[in-house]
PDB file of C-alpha atoms in Angstrom:
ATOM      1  CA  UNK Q   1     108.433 162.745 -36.730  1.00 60.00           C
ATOM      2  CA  UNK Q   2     105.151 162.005 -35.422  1.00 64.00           C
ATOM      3  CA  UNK Q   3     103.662 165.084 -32.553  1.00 64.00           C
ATOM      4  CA  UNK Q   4     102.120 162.582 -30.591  1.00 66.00           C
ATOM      5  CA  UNK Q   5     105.636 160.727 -30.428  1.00 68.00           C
ATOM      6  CA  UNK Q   6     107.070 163.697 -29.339  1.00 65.00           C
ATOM      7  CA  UNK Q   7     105.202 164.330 -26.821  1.00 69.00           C
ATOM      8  CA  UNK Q   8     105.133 161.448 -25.124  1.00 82.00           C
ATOM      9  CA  UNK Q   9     109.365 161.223 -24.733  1.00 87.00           C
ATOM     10  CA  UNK Q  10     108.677 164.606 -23.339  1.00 85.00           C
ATOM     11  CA  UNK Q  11     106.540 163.439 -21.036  1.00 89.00           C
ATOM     12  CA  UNK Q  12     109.083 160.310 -19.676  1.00 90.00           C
ATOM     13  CA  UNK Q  13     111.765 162.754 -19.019  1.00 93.00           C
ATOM     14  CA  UNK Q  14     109.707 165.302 -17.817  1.00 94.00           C
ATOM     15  CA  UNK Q  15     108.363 162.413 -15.539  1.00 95.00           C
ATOM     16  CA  UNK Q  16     112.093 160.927 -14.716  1.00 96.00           C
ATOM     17  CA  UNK Q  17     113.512 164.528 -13.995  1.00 97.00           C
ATOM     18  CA  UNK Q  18     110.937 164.795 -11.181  1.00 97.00           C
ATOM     19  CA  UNK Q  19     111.329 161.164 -10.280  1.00 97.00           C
ATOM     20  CA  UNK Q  20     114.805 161.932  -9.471  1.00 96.00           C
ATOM     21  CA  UNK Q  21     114.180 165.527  -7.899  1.00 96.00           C
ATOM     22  CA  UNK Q  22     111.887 164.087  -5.551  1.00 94.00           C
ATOM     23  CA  UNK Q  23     114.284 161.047  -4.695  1.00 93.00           C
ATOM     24  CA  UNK Q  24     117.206 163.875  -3.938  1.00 92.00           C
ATOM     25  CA  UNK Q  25     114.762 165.703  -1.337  1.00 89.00           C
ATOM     26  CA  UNK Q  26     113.693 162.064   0.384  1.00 87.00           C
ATOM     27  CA  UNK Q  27     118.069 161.807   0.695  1.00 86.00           C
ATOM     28  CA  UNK Q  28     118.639 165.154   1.441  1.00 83.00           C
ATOM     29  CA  UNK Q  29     116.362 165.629   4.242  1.00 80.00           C
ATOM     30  CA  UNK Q  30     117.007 164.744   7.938  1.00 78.00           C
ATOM     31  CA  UNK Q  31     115.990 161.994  10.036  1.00 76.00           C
ATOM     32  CA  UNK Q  32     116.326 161.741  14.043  1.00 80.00           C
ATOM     33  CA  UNK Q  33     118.322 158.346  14.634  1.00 85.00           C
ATOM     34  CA  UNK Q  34     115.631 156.845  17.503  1.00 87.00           C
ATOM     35  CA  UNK Q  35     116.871 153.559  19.052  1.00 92.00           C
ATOM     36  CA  UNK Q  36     114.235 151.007  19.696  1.00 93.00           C
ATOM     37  CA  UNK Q  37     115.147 151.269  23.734  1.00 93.00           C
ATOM     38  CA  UNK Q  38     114.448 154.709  23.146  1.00 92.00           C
ATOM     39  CA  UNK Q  39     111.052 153.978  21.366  1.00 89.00           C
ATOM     40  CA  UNK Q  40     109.956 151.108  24.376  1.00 91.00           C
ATOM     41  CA  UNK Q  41     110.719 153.998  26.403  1.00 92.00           C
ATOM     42  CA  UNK Q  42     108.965 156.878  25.275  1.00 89.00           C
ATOM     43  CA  UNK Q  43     105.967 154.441  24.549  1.00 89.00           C
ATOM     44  CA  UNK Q  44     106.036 153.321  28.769  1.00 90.00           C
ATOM     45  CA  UNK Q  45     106.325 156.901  29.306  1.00 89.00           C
ATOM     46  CA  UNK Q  46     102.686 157.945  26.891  1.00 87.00           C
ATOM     47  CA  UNK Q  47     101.077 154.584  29.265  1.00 82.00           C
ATOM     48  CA  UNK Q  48     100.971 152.705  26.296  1.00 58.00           C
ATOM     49  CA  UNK Q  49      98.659 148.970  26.529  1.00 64.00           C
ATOM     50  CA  UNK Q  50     102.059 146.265  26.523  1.00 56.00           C
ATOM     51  CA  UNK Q  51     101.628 143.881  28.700  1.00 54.00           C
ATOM     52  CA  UNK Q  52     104.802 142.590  30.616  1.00 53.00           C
TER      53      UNK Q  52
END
């Protein structure tokens, strides 16, 4: 077999393998549920520019 071969399927799993690691920390980390009341609210409250 062909070095050049080889390396390159080492470098699609090595590339998958970190692929998927970095999909499981996106999952894995919390997120604050924020309503979108909760968002009109807080952006009132910081005088944001909406007009009415």
């Amino acid at each position: 077999m062909n070095s050049k071969w080889v390396f390159n399927i080492g470098f699609v799993i090595a590339a998958l393998l970190l692929i998927g690691i970095f999909e499981f920390w996106l999952s894995y980390r919390d997120v604050a549920q924020f309503t979108y009341s909760e968002a009109m609210r807080a952006a009132e409250e910081a005088g944001s520019p909406r007009s009415s």
